[in-house]
PDB file of C-alpha atoms in Angstrom:
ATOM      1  CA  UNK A 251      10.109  12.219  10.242  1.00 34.00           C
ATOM      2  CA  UNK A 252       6.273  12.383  10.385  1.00 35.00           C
ATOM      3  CA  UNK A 253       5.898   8.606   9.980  1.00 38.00           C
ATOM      4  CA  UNK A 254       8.418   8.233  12.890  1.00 35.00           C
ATOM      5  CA  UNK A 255       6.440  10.562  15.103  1.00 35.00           C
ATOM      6  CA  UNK A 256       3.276   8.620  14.354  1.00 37.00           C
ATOM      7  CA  UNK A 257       4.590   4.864  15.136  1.00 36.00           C
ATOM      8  CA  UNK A 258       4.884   6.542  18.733  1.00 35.00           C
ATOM      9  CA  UNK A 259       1.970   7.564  19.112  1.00 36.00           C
ATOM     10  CA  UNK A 260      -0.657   5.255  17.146  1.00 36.00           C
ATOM     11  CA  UNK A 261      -0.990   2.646  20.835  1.00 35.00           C
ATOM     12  CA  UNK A 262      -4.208   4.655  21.641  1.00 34.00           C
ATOM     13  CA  UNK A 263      -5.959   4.667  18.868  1.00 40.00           C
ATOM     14  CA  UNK A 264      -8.300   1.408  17.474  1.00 45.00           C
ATOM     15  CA  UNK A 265      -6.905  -0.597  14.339  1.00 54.00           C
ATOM     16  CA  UNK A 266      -7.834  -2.505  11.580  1.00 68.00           C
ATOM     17  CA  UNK A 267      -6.659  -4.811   9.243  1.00 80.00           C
ATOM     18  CA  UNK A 268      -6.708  -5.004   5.302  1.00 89.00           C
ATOM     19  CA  UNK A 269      -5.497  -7.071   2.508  1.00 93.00           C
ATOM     20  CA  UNK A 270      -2.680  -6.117   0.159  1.00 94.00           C
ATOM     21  CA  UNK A 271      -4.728  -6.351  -2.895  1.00 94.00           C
ATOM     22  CA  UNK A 272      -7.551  -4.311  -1.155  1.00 93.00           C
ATOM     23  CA  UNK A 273      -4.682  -1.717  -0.681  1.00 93.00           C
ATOM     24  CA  UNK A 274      -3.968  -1.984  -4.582  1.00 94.00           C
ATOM     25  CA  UNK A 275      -7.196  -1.279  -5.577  1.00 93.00           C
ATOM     26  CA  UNK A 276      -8.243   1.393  -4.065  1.00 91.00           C
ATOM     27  CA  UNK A 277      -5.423   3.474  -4.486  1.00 93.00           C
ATOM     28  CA  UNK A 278      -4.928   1.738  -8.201  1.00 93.00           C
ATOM     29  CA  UNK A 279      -1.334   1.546  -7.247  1.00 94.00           C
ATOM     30  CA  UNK A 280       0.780  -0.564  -9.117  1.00 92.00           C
ATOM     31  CA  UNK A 281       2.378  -3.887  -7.887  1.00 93.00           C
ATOM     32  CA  UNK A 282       5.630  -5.384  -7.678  1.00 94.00           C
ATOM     33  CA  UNK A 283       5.227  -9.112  -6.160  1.00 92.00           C
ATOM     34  CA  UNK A 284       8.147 -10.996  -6.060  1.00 90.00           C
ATOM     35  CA  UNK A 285       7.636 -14.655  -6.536  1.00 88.00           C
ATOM     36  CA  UNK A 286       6.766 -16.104  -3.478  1.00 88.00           C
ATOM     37  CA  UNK A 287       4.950 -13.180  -2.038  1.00 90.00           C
ATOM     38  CA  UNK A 288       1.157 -12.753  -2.365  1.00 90.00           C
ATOM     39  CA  UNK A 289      -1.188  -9.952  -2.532  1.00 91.00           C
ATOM     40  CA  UNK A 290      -3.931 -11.744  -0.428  1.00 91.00           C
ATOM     41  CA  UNK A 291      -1.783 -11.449   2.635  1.00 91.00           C
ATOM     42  CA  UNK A 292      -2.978  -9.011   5.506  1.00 92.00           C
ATOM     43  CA  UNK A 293      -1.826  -5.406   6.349  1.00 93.00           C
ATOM     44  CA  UNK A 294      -1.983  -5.234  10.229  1.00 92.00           C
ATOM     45  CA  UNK A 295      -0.835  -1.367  11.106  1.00 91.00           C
ATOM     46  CA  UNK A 296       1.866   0.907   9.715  1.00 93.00           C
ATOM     47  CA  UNK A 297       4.960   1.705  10.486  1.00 92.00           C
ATOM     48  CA  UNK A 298       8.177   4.093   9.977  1.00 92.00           C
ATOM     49  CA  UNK A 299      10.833   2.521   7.667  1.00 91.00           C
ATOM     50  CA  UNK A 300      13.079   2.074  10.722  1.00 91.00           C
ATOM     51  CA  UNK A 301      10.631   0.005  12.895  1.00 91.00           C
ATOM     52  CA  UNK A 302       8.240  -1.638  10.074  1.00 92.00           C
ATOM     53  CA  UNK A 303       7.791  -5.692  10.838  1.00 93.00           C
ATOM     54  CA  UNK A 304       5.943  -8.099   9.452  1.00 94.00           C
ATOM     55  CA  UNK A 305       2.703  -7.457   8.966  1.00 92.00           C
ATOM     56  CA  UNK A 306       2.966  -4.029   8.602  1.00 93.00           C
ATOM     57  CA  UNK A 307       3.370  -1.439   5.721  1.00 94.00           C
ATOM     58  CA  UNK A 308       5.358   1.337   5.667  1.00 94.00           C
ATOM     59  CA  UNK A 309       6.818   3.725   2.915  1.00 95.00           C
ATOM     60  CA  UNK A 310      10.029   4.113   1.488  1.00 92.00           C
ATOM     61  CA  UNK A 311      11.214   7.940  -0.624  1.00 89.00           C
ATOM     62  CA  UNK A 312      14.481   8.902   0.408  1.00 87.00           C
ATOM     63  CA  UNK A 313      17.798   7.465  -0.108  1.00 88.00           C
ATOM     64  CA  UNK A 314      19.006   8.003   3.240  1.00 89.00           C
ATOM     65  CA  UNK A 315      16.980   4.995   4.335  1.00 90.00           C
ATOM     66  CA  UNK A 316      18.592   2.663   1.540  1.00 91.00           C
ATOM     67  CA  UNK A 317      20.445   0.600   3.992  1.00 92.00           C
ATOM     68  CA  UNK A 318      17.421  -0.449   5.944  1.00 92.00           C
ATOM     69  CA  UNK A 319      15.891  -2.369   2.704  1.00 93.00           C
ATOM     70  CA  UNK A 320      17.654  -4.987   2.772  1.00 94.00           C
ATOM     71  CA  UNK A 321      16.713  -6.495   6.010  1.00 93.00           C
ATOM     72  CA  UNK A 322      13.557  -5.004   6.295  1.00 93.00           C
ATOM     73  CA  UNK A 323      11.023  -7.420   7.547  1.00 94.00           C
ATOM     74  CA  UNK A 324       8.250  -4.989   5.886  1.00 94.00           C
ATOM     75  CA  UNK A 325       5.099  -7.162   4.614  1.00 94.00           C
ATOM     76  CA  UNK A 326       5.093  -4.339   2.219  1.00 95.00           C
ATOM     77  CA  UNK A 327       6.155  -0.973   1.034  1.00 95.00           C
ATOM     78  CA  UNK A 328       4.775   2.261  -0.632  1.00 96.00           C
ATOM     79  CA  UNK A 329       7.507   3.403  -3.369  1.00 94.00           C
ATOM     80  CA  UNK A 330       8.330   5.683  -6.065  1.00 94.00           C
ATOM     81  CA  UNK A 331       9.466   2.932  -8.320  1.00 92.00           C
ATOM     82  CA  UNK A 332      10.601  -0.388  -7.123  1.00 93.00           C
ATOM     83  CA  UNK A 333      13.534  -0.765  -4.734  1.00 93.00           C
ATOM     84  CA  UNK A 334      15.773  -3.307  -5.597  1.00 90.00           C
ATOM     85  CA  UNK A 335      17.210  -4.254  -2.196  1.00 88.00           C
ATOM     86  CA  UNK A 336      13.643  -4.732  -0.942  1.00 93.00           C
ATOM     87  CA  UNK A 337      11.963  -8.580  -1.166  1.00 92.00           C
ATOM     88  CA  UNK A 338       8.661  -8.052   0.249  1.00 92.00           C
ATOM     89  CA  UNK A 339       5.929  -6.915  -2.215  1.00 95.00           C
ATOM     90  CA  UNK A 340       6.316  -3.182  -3.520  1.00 95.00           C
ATOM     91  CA  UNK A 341       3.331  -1.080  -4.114  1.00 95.00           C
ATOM     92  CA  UNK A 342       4.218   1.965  -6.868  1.00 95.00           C
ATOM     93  CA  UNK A 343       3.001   5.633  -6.684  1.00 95.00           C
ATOM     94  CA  UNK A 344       4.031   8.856  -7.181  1.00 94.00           C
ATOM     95  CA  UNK A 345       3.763  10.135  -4.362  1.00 95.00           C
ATOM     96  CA  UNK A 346       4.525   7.060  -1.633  1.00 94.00           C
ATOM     97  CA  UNK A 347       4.267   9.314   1.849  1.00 94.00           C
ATOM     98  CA  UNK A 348       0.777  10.868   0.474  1.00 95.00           C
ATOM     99  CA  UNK A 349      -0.439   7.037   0.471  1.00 94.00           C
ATOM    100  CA  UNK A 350       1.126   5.724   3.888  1.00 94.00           C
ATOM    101  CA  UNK A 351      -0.846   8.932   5.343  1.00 92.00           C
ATOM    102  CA  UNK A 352      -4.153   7.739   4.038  1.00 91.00           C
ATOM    103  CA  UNK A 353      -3.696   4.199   4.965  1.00 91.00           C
ATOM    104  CA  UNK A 354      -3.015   5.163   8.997  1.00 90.00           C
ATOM    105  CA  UNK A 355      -5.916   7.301   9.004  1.00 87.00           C
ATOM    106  CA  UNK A 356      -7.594   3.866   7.688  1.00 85.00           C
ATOM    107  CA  UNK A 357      -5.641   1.935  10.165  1.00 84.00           C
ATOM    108  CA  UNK A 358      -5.588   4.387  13.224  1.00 82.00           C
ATOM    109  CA  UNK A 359      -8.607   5.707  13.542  1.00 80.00           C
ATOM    110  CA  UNK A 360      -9.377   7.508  17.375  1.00 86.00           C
ATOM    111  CA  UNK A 361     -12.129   6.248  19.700  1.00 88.00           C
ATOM    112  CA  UNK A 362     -13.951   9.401  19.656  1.00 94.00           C
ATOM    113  CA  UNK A 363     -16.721   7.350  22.164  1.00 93.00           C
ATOM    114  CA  UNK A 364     -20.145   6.577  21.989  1.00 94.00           C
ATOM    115  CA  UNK A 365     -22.941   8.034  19.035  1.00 96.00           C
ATOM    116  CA  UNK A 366     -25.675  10.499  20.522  1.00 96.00           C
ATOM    117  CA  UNK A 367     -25.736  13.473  23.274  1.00 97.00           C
ATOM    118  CA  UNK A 368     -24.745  12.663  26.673  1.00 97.00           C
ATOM    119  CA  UNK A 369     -27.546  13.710  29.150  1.00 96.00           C
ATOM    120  CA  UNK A 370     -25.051  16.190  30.969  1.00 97.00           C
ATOM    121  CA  UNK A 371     -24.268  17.831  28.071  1.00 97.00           C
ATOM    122  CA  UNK A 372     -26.376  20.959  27.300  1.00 98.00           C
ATOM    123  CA  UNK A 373     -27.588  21.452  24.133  1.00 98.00           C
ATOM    124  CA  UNK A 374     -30.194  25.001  23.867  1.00 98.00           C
ATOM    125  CA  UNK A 375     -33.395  23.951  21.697  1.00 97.00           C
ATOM    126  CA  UNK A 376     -32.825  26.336  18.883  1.00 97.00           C
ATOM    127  CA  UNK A 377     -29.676  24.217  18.282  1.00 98.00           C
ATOM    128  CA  UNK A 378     -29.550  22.540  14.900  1.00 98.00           C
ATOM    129  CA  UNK A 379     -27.601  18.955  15.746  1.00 98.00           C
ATOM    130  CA  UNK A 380     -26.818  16.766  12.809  1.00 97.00           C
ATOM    131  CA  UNK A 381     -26.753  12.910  12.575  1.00 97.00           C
ATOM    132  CA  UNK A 382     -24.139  10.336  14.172  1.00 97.00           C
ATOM    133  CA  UNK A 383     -22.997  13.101  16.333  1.00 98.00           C
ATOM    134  CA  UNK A 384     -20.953  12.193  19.671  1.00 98.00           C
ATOM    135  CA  UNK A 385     -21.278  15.146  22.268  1.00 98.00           C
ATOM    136  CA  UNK A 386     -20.014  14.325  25.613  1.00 98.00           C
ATOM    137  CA  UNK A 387     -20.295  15.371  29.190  1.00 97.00           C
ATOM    138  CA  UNK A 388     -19.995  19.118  30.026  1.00 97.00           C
ATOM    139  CA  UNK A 389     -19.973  20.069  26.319  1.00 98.00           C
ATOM    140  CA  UNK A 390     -22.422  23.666  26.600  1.00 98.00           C
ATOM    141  CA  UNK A 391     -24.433  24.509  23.074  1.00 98.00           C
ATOM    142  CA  UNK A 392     -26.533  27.772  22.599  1.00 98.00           C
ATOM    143  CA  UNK A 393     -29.070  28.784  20.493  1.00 98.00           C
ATOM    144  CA  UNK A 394     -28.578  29.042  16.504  1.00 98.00           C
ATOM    145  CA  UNK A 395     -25.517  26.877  16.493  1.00 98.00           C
ATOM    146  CA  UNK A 396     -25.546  24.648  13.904  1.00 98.00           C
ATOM    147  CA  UNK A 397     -23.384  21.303  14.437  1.00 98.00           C
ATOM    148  CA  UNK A 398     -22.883  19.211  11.127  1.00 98.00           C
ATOM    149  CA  UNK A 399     -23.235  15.324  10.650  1.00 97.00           C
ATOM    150  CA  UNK A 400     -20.686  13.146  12.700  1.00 97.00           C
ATOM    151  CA  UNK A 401     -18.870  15.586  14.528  1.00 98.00           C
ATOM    152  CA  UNK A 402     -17.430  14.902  17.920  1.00 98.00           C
ATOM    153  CA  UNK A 403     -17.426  17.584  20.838  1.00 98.00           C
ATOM    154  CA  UNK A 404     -15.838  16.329  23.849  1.00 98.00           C
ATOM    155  CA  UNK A 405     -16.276  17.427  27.421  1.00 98.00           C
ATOM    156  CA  UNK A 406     -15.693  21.137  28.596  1.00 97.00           C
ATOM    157  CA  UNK A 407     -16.393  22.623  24.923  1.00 98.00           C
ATOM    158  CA  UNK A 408     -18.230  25.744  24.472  1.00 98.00           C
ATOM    159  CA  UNK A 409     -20.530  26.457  21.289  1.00 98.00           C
ATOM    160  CA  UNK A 410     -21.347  29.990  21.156  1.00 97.00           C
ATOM    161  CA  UNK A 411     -24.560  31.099  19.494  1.00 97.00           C
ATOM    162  CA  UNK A 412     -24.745  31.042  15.829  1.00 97.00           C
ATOM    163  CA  UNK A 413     -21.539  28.922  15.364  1.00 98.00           C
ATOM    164  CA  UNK A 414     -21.412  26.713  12.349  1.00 98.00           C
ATOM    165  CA  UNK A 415     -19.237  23.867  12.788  1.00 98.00           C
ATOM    166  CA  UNK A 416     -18.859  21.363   9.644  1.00 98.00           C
ATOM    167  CA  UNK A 417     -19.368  17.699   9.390  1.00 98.00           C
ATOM    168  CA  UNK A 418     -16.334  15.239  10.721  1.00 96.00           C
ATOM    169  CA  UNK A 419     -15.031  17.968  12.989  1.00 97.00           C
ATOM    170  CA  UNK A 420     -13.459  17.078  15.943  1.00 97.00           C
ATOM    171  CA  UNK A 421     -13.401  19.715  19.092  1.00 98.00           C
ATOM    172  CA  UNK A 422     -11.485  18.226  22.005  1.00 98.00           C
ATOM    173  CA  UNK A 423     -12.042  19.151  25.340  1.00 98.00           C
ATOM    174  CA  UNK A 424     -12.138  22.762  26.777  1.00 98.00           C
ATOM    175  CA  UNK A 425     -12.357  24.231  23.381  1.00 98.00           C
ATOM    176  CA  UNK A 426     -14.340  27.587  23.283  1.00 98.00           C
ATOM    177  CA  UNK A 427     -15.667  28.990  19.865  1.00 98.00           C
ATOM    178  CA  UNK A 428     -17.243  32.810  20.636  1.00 96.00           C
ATOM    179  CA  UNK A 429     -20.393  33.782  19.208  1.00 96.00           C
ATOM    180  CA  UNK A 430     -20.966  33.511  14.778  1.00 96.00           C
ATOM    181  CA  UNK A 431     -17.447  31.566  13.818  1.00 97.00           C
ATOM    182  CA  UNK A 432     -17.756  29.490  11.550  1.00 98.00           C
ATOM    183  CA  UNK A 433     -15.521  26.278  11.297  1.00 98.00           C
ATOM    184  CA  UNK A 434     -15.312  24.246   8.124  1.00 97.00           C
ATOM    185  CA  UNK A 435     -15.242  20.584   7.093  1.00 98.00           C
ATOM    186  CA  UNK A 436     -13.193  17.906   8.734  1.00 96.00           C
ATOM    187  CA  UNK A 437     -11.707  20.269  11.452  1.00 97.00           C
ATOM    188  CA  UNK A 438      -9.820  18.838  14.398  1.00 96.00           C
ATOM    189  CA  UNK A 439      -9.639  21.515  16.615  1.00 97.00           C
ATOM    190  CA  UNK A 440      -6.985  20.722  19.934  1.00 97.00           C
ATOM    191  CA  UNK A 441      -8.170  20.955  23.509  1.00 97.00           C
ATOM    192  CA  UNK A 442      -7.612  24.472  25.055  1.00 97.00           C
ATOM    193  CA  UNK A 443      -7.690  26.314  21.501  1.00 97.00           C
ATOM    194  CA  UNK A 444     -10.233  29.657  22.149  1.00 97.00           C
ATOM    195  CA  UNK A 445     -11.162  30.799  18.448  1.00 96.00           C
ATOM    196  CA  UNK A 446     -12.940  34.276  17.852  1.00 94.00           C
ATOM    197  CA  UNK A 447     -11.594  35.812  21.170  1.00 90.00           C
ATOM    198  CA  UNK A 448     -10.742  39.579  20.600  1.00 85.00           C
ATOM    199  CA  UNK A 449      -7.505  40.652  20.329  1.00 81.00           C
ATOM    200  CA  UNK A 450      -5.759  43.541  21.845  1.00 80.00           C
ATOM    201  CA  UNK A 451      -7.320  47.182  20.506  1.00 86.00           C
ATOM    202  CA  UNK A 452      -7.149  49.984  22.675  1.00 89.00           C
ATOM    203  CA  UNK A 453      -7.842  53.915  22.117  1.00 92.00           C
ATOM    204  CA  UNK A 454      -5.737  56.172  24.009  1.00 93.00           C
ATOM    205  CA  UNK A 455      -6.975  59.661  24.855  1.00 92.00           C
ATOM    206  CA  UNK A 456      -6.024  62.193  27.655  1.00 88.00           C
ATOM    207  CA  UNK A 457      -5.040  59.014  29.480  1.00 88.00           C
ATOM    208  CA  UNK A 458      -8.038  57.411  29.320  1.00 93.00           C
ATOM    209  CA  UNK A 459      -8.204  54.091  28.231  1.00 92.00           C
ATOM    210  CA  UNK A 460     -10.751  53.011  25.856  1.00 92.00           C
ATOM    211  CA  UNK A 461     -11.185  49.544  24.250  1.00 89.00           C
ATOM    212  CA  UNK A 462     -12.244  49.606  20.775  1.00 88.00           C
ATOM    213  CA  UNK A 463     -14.838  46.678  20.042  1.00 85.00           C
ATOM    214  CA  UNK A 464     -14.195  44.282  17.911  1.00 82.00           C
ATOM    215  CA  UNK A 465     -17.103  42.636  16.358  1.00 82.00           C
ATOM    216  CA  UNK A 466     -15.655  40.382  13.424  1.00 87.00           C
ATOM    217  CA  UNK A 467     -16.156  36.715  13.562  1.00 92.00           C
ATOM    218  CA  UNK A 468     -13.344  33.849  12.821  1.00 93.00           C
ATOM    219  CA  UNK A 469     -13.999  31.537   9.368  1.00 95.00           C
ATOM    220  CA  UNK A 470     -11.439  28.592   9.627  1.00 96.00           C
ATOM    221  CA  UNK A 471     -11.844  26.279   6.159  1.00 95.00           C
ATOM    222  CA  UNK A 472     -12.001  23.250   5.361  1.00 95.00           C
ATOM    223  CA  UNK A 473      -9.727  20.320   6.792  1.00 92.00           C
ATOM    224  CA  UNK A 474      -7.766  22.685   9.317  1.00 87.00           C
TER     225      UNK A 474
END
């Protein structure tokens, strides 16, 4: 179901291109190439089973899409072990959906726009910013945040003080991160999302309302 979801929603995003045999070796999957087929042919995007064409890759690990093999017009396929009904080239591993995931992040990969700091985006001087950053319009940085190498903050996001955010994070727009959080490696965080904002803590006395502070900090980890 994911790989249906994805061939959906991959128009935006900027492609690439690859050669079978490239595929082969670096995943050091094993081969299946019927005769007539080649391994120097081009992979131009992925697909789900049910809309792969030529050109295109796409993975193949349950037996409710058996039927579909037959007339696939899949360039190739990512399998568990080779598919008889299939006559394109077949590309073994153990674990075939794992593989089609890494290839559209190699084939899809977002236009997160242009290196640097945009000059309307404010960034306080005791900032530490690291290298092939992209911070857009609007985005608002304070003092003692710490923003690792290539990460992308897009417009509208907030950077509290002493936030650490970790290298190939991705904070789309009108994200706010409160004061000390610390966000790991290879985060994508979605637009809207508010992280370290306190929760509901009240002290109830004599009917007086009191709100009881709450001065933790959020730690997301890695790849979140």
């Amino acid at each position: 179901m994911w790989a249906m979801r994805l061939a959906s929603s991959i128009s935006t995003w900027k492609g690439a291109k690859m050669k079978i045999a490239d595929i082969i070796g670096r995943f050091n999957l094993t081969a299946h190439i019927p005769e007539g087929k080649s391994s120097d042919v081009e992979i131009l995007s992925v697909a789900a089973i049910d809309k792969v064409k030529a050109g295109q890759i796409s993975f193949f690990s349950s037996a409710e899409f058996a039927h579909l093999l037959p007339q696939s017009q899949a360039t190739a396929l990512v399998v568990k072990e080779v598919q008889p009904g299939f006559s394109g080239v077949q590309l073994v591993h153990k674990d075939p959906q794992f593989i089609f995931a890494k290839l559209a992040l190699d084939f899809y990969k977002p236009d997160h726009g242009p290196l640097g700091i945009h000059e309307n985006a404010y960034v306080d001087p005791g900032a530490e910013i690291g290298k092939d950053v992209r911070i857009h319009p609007g985005a608002h940085i304070e003092d003692r945040a710490v923003i690792g190498d290539r990460v992308v903050i897009y417009p509208g996001v907030y950077i509290g003080k002493g936030v650490k955010i970790g290298a190939d994070s991705v904070l789309h727009p009108n994200v706010v991160v409160y004061n000390d959080c610390i966000i790991g490696l290879r985060a994508l965080i979605h637009a809207g999302t508010v992280i370290g904002a306190d929760g509901f803590g009240f002290a109830v006395s004599g009917g007086e309302v009191c709100k009881i502070p709450q001065v933790g900090i959020v730690r997301i980890g890695n790849d979140v």
